[in-house]
mmCIF file of C-alpha atoms (C1' of nucleotides) in Angstrom:
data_model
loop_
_atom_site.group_PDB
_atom_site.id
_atom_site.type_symbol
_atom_site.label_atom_id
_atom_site.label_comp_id
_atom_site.label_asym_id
_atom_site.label_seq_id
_atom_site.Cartn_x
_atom_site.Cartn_y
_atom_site.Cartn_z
ATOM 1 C CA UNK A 1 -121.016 41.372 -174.171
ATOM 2 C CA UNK A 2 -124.018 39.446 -175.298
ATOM 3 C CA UNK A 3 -126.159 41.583 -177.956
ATOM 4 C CA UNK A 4 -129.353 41.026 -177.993
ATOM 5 C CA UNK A 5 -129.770 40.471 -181.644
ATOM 6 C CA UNK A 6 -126.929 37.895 -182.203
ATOM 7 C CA UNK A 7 -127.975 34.363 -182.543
ATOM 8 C CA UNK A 8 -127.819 32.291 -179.688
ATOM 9 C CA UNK A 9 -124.377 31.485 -180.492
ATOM 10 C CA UNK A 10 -120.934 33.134 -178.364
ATOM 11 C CA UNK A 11 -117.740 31.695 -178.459
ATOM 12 C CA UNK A 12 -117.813 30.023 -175.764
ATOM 13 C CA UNK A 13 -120.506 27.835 -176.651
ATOM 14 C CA UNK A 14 -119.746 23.680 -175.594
ATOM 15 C CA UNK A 15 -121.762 22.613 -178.902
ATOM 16 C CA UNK A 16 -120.603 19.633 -179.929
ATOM 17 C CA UNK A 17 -120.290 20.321 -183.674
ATOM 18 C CA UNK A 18 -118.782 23.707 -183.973
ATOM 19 C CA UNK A 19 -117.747 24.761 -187.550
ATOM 20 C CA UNK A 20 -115.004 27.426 -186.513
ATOM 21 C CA UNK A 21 -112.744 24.367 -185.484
ATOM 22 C CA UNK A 22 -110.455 22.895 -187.637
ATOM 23 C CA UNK A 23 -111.044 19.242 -187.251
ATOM 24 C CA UNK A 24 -114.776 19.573 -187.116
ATOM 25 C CA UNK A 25 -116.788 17.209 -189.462
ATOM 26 C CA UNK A 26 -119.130 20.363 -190.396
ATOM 27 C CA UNK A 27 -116.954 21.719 -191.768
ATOM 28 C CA UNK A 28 -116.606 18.959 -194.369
ATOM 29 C CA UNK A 29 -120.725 18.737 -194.844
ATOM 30 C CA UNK A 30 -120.954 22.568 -195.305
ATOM 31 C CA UNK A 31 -118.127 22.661 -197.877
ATOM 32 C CA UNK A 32 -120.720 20.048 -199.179
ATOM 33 C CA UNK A 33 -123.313 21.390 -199.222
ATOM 34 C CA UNK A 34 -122.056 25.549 -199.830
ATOM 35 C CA UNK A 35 -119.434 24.810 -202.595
ATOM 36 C CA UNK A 36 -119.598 25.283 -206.370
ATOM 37 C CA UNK A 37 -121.381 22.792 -207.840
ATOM 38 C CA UNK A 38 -122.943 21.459 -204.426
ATOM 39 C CA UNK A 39 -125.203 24.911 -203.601
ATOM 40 C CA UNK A 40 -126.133 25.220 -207.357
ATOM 41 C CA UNK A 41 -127.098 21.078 -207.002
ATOM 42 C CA UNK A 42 -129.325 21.187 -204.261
ATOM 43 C CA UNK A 43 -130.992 24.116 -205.476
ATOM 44 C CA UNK A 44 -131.974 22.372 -208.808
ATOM 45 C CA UNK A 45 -133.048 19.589 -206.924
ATOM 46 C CA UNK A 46 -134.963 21.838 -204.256
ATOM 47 C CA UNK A 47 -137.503 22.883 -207.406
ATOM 48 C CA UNK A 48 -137.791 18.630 -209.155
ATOM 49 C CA UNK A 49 -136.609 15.616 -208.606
ATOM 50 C CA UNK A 50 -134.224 15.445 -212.208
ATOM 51 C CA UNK A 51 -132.352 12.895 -214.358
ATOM 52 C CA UNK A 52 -128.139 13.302 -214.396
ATOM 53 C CA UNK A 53 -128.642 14.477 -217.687
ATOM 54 C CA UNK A 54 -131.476 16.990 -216.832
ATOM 55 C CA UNK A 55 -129.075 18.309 -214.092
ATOM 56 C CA UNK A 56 -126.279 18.529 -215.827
ATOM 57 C CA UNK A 57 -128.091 20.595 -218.487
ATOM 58 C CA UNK A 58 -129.810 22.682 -215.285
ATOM 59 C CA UNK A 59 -126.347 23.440 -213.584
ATOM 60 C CA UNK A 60 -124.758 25.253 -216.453
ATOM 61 C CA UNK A 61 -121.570 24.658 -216.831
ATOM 62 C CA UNK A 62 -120.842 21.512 -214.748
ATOM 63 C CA UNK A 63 -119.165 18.370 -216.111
ATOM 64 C CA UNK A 64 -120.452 14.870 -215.881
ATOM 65 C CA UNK A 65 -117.387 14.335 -213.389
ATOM 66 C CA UNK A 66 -117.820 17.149 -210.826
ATOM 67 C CA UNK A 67 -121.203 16.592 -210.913
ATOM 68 C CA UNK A 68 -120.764 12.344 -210.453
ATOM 69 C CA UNK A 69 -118.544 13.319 -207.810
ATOM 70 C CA UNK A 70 -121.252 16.120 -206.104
ATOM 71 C CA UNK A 71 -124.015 13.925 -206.185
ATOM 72 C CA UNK A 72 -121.756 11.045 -204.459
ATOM 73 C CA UNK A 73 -120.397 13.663 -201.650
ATOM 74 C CA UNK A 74 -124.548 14.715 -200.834
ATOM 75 C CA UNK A 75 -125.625 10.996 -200.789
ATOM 76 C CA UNK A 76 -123.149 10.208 -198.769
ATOM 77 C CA UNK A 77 -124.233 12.946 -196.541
ATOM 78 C CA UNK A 78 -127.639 12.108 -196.363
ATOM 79 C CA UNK A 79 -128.905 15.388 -198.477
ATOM 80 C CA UNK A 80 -129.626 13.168 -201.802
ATOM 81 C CA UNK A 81 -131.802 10.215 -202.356
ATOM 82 C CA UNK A 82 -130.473 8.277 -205.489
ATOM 83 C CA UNK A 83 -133.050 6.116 -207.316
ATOM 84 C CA UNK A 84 -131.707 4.013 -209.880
ATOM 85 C CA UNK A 85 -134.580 1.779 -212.127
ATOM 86 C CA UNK A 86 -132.249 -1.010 -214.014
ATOM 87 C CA UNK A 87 -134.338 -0.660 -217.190
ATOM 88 C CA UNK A 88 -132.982 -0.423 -220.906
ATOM 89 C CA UNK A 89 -132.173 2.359 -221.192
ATOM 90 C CA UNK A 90 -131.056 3.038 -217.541
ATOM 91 C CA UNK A 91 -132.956 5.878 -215.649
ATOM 92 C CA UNK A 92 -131.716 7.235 -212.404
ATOM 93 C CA UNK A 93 -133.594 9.780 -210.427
ATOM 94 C CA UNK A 94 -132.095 12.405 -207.894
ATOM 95 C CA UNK A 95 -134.186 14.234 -205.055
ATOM 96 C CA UNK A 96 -133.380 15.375 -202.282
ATOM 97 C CA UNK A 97 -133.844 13.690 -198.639
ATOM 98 C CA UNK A 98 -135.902 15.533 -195.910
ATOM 99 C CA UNK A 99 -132.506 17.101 -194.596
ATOM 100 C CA UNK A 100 -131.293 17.948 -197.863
ATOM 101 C CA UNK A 101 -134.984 19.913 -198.499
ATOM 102 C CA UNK A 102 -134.178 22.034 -195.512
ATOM 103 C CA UNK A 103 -130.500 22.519 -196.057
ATOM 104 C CA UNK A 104 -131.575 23.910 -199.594
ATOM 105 C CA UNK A 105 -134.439 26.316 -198.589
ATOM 106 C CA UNK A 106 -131.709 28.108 -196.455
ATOM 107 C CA UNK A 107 -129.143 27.899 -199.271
ATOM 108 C CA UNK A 108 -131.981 29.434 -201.908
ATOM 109 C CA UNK A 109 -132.693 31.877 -199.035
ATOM 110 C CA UNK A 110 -129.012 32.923 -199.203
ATOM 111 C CA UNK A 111 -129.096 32.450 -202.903
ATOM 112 C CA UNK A 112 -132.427 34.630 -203.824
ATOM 113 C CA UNK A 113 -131.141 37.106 -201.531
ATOM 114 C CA UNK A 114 -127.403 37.803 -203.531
ATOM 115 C CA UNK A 115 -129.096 37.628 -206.729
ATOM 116 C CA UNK A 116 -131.501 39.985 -205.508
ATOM 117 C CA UNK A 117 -128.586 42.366 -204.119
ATOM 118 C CA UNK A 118 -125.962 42.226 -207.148
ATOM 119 C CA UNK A 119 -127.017 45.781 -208.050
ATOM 120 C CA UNK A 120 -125.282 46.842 -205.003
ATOM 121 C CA UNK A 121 -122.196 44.469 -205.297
ATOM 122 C CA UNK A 122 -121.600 45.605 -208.855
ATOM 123 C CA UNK A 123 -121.585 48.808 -207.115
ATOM 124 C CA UNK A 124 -119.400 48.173 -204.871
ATOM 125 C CA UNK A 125 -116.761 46.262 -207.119
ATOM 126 C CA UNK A 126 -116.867 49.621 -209.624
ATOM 127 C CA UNK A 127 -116.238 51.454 -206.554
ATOM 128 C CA UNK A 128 -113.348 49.492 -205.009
ATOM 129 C CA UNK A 129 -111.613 48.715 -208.773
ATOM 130 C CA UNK A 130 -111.516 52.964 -209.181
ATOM 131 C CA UNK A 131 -110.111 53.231 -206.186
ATOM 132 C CA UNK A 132 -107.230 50.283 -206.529
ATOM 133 C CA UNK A 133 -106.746 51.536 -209.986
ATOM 134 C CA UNK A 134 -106.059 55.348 -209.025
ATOM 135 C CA UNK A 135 -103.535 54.039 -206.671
ATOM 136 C CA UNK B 1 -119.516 65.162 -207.677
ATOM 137 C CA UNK B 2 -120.037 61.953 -207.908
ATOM 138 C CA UNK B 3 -121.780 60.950 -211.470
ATOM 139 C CA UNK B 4 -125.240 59.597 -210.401
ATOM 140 C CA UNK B 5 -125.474 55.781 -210.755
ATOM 141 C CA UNK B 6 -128.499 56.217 -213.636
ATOM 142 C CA UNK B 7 -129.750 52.401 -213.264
ATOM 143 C CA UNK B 8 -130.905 52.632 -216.626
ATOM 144 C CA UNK B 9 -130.194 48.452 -216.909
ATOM 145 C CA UNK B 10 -134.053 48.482 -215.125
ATOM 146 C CA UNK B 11 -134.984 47.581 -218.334
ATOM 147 C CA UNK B 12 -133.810 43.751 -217.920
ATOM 148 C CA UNK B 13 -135.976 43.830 -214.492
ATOM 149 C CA UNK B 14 -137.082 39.706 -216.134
ATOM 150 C CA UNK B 15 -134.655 38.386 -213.246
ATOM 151 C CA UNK B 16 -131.293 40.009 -214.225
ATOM 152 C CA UNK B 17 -129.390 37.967 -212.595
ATOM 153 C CA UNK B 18 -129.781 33.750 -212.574
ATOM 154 C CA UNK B 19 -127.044 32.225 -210.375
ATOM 155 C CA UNK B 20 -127.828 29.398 -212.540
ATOM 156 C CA UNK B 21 -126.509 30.454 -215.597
ATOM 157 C CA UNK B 22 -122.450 29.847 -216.159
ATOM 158 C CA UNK B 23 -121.900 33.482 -216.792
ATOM 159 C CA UNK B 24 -123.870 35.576 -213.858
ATOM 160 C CA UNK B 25 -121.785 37.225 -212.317
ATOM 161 C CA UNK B 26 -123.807 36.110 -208.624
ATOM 162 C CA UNK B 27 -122.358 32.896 -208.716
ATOM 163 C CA UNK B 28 -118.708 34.378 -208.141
ATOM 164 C CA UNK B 29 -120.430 36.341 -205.407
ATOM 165 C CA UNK B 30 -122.094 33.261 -204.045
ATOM 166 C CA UNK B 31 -118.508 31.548 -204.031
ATOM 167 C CA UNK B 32 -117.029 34.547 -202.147
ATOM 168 C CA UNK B 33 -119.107 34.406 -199.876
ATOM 169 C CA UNK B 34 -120.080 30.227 -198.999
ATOM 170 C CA UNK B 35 -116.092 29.456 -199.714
ATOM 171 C CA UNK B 36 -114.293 27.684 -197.563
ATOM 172 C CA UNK B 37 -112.954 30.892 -195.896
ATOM 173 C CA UNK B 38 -115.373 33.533 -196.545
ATOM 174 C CA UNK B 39 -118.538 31.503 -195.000
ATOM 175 C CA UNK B 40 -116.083 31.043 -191.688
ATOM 176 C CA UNK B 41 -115.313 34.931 -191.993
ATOM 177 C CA UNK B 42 -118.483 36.042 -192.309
ATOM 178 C CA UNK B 43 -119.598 33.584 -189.847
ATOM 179 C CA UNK B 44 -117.085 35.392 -187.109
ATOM 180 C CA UNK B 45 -117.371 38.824 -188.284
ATOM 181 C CA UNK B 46 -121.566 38.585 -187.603
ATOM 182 C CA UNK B 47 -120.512 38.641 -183.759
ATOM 183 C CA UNK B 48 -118.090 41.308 -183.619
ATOM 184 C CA UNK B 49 -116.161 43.175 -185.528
ATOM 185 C CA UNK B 50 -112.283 41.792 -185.182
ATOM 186 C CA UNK B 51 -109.009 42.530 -185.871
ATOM 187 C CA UNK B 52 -106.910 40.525 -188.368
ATOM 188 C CA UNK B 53 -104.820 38.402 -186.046
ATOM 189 C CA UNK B 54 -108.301 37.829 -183.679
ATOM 190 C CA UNK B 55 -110.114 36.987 -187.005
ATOM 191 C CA UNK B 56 -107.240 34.153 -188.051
ATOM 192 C CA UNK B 57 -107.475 32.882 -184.074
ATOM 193 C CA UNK B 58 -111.351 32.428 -184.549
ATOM 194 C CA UNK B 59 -111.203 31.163 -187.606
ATOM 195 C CA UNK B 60 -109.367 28.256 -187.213
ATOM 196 C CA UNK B 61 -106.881 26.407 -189.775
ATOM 197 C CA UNK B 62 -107.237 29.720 -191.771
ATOM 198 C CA UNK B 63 -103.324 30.715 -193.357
ATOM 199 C CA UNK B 64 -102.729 34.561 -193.213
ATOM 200 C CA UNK B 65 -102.359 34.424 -197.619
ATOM 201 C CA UNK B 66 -106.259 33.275 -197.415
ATOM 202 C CA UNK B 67 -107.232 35.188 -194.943
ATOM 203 C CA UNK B 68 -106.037 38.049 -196.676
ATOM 204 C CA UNK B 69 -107.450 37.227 -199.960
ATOM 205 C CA UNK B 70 -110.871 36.585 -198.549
ATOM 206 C CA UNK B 71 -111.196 40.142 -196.677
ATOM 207 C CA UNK B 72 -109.869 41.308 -200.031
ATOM 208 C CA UNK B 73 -112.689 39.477 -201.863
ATOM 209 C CA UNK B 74 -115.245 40.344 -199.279
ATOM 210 C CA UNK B 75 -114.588 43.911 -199.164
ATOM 211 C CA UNK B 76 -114.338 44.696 -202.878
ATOM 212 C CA UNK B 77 -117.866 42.972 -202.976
ATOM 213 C CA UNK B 78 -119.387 45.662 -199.850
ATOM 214 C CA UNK B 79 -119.842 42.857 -197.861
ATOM 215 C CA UNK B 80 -116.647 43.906 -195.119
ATOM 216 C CA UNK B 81 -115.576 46.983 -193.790
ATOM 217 C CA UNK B 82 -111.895 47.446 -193.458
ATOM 218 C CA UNK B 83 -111.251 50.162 -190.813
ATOM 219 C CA UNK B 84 -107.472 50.959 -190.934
ATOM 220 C CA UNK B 85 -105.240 53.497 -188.235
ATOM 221 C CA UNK B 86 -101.810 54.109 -189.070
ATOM 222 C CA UNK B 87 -100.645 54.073 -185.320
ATOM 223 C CA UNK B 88 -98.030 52.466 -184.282
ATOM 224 C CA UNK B 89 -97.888 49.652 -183.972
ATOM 225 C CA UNK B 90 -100.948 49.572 -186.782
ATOM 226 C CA UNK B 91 -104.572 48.314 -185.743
ATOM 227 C CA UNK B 92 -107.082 47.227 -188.875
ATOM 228 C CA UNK B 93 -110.411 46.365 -187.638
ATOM 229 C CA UNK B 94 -112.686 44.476 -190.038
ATOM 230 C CA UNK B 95 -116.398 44.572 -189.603
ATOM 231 C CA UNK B 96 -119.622 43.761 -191.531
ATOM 232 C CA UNK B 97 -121.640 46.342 -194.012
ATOM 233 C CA UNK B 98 -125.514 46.373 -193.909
ATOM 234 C CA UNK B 99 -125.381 44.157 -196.608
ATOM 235 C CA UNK B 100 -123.156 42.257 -195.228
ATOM 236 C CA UNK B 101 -124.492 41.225 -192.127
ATOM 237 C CA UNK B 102 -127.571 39.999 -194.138
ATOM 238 C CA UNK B 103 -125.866 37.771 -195.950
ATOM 239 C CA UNK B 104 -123.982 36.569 -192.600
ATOM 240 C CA UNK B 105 -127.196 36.079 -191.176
ATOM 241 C CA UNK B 106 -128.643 33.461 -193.549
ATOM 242 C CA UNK B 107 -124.773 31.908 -193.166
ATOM 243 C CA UNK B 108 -124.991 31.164 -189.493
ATOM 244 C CA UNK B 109 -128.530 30.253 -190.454
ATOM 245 C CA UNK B 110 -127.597 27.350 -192.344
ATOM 246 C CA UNK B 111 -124.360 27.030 -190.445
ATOM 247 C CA UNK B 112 -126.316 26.656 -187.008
ATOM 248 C CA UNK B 113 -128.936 24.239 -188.704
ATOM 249 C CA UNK B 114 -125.914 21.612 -190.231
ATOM 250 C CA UNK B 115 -124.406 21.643 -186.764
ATOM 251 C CA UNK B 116 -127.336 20.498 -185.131
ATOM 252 C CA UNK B 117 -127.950 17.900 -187.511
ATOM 253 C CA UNK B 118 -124.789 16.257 -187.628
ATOM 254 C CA UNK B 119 -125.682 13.383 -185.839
ATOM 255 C CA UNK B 120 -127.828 12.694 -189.353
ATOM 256 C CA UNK B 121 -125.208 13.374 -191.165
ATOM 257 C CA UNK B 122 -122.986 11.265 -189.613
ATOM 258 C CA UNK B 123 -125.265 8.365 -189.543
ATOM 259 C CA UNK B 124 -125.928 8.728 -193.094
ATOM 260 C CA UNK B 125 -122.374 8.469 -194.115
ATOM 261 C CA UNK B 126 -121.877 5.433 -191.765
ATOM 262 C CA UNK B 127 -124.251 3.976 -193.760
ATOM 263 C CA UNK B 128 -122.947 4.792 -197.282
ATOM 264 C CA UNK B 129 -119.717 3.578 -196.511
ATOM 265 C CA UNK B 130 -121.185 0.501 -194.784
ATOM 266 C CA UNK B 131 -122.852 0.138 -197.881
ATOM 267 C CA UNK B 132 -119.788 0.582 -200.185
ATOM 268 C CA UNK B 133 -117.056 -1.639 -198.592
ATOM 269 C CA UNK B 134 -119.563 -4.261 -198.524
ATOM 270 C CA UNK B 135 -120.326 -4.048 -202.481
ATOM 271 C "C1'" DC C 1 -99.155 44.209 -185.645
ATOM 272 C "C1'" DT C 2 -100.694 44.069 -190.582
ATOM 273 C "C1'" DG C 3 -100.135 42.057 -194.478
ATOM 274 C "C1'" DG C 4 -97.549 41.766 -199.253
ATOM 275 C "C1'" DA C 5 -94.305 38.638 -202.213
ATOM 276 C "C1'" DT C 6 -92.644 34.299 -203.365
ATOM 277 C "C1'" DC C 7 -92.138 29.317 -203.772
ATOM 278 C "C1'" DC C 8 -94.248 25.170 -204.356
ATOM 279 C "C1'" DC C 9 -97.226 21.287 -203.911
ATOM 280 C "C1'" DA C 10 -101.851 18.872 -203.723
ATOM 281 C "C1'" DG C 11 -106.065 18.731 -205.293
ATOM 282 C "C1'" DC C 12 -109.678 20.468 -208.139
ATOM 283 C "C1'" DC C 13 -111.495 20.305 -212.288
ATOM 284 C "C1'" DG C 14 -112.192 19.896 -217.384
ATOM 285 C "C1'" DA C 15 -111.494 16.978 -221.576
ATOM 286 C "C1'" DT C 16 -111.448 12.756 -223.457
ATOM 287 C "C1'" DA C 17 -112.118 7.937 -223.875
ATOM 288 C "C1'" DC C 18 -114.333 3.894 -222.333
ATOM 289 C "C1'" DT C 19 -118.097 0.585 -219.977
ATOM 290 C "C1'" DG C 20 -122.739 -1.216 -218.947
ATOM 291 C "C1'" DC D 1 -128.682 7.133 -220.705
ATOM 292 C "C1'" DA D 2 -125.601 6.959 -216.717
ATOM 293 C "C1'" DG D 3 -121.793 6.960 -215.352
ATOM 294 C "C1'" DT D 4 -116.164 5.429 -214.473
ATOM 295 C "C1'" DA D 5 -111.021 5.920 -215.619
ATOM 296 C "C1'" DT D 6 -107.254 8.481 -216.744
ATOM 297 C "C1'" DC D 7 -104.372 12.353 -217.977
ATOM 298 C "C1'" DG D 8 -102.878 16.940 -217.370
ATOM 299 C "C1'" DG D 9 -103.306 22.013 -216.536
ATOM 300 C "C1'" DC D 10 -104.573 25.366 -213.403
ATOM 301 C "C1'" DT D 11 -105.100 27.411 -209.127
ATOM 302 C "C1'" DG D 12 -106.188 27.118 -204.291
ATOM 303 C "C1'" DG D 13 -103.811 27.318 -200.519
ATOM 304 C "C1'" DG D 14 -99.861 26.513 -196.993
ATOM 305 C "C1'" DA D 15 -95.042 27.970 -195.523
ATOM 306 C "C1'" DT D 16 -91.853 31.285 -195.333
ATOM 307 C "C1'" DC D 17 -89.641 35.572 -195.725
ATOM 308 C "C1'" DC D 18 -89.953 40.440 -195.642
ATOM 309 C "C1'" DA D 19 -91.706 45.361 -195.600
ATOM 310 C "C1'" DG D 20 -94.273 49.237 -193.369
#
DNA sequence: CTGGATCCCAGCCGATACTG
DNA sequence: CAGTATCGGCTGGGATCCAG
């Protein structure tokens, strides 16, 4: 039943974290760290530390409230390092931590990899829309 | 028969697709496929393929409306397979394209990675909120 | 067994206004 | 510049019923 080429992981694995349980905290960090603005966040951050305003203008789309809110949920986590200078005006940087510079070379992995494959998935979409449509 | 895909669009080969940009159509791919569900789906579909009441046992806390819609999601994008025979009673097995299963693979990759470093995690958040009810 | 259709609520999220 | 506070719409998502 074990393949050779699946990851050392089977269902009956004791891990202590394991994300396919409902009450699991990993859950909560990879919802984190995988969601809308939180993939798109750490990614930004994964090329220079930047500014809120810098970010906000690097994440298209994102308002200053999902993004205040983001950037609380991966400090909290431990992915983001927030450095605030009290100067006039104000300046806070954002980078990430150690553990947030690994989490977001395997999200830019994933990342790199569907933007690299959307030929396909356009493909695929055009494919499955003509056949729901005929029907 | 079928009208060859001419990929004439070769001409915008200066990186056609920027999941950082509001309107690319990646970043709904990247959503479909890091959700909430379709990460978990993905996630249990990389070990075997599985039928849809096995699927909603494995993935736990998953509702049979969302589970639905993400297979839905995740097939029109060629990421799942839906293999259906009308016996009776009915048997739909669900398993992982090619393209697919790469994308699944960097998934567990990050999946596997967060659940190891939970401990972190949780540390770090002890922290934060240490930090915050004192202030 | 596989899932579609419906109801309905919580929360996500954007827009706006305000503070330091 | 760097956020917080508040309001309100939209939709994600659960519960339930029902059809094939």
């Amino acid at each position: 039943m074990d393949q050779s080429t699946a990851p050392e992981t089977s269902a009956t694995d004791d891990l202590p974290f394991d994300v396919f349980s409902k009450q699991c905290p990993s859950r909560g960090l990879l919802e984190h760290a995988t969601g809308r603005w939180g993939a798109l966040t750490l990614g930004a951050l994964y090329e220079e530390s930047l500014r809120f305003n810098a970010l906000r203008r690097r994440v298209d789309g994102v308002s200053e409230k999902m993004l205040s809110q983001t950037l609380h949920a991966l400090e909290r986590d431990g992915l983001v390092h927030r450095e605030a200078q009290l100067t006039n005006p104000p300046r806070v940087d954002y980078e990430l931590t150690p553990l947030g510079r690994e989490v977001a070379e395997r999200l830019l992995g994933l990342i790199h990899f569907v933007e690299g494959r959307m030929p396909e998935v356009l493909e695929a979409r055009a494919r499955y829309d003509a056949r729901e449509t005929r029907a």
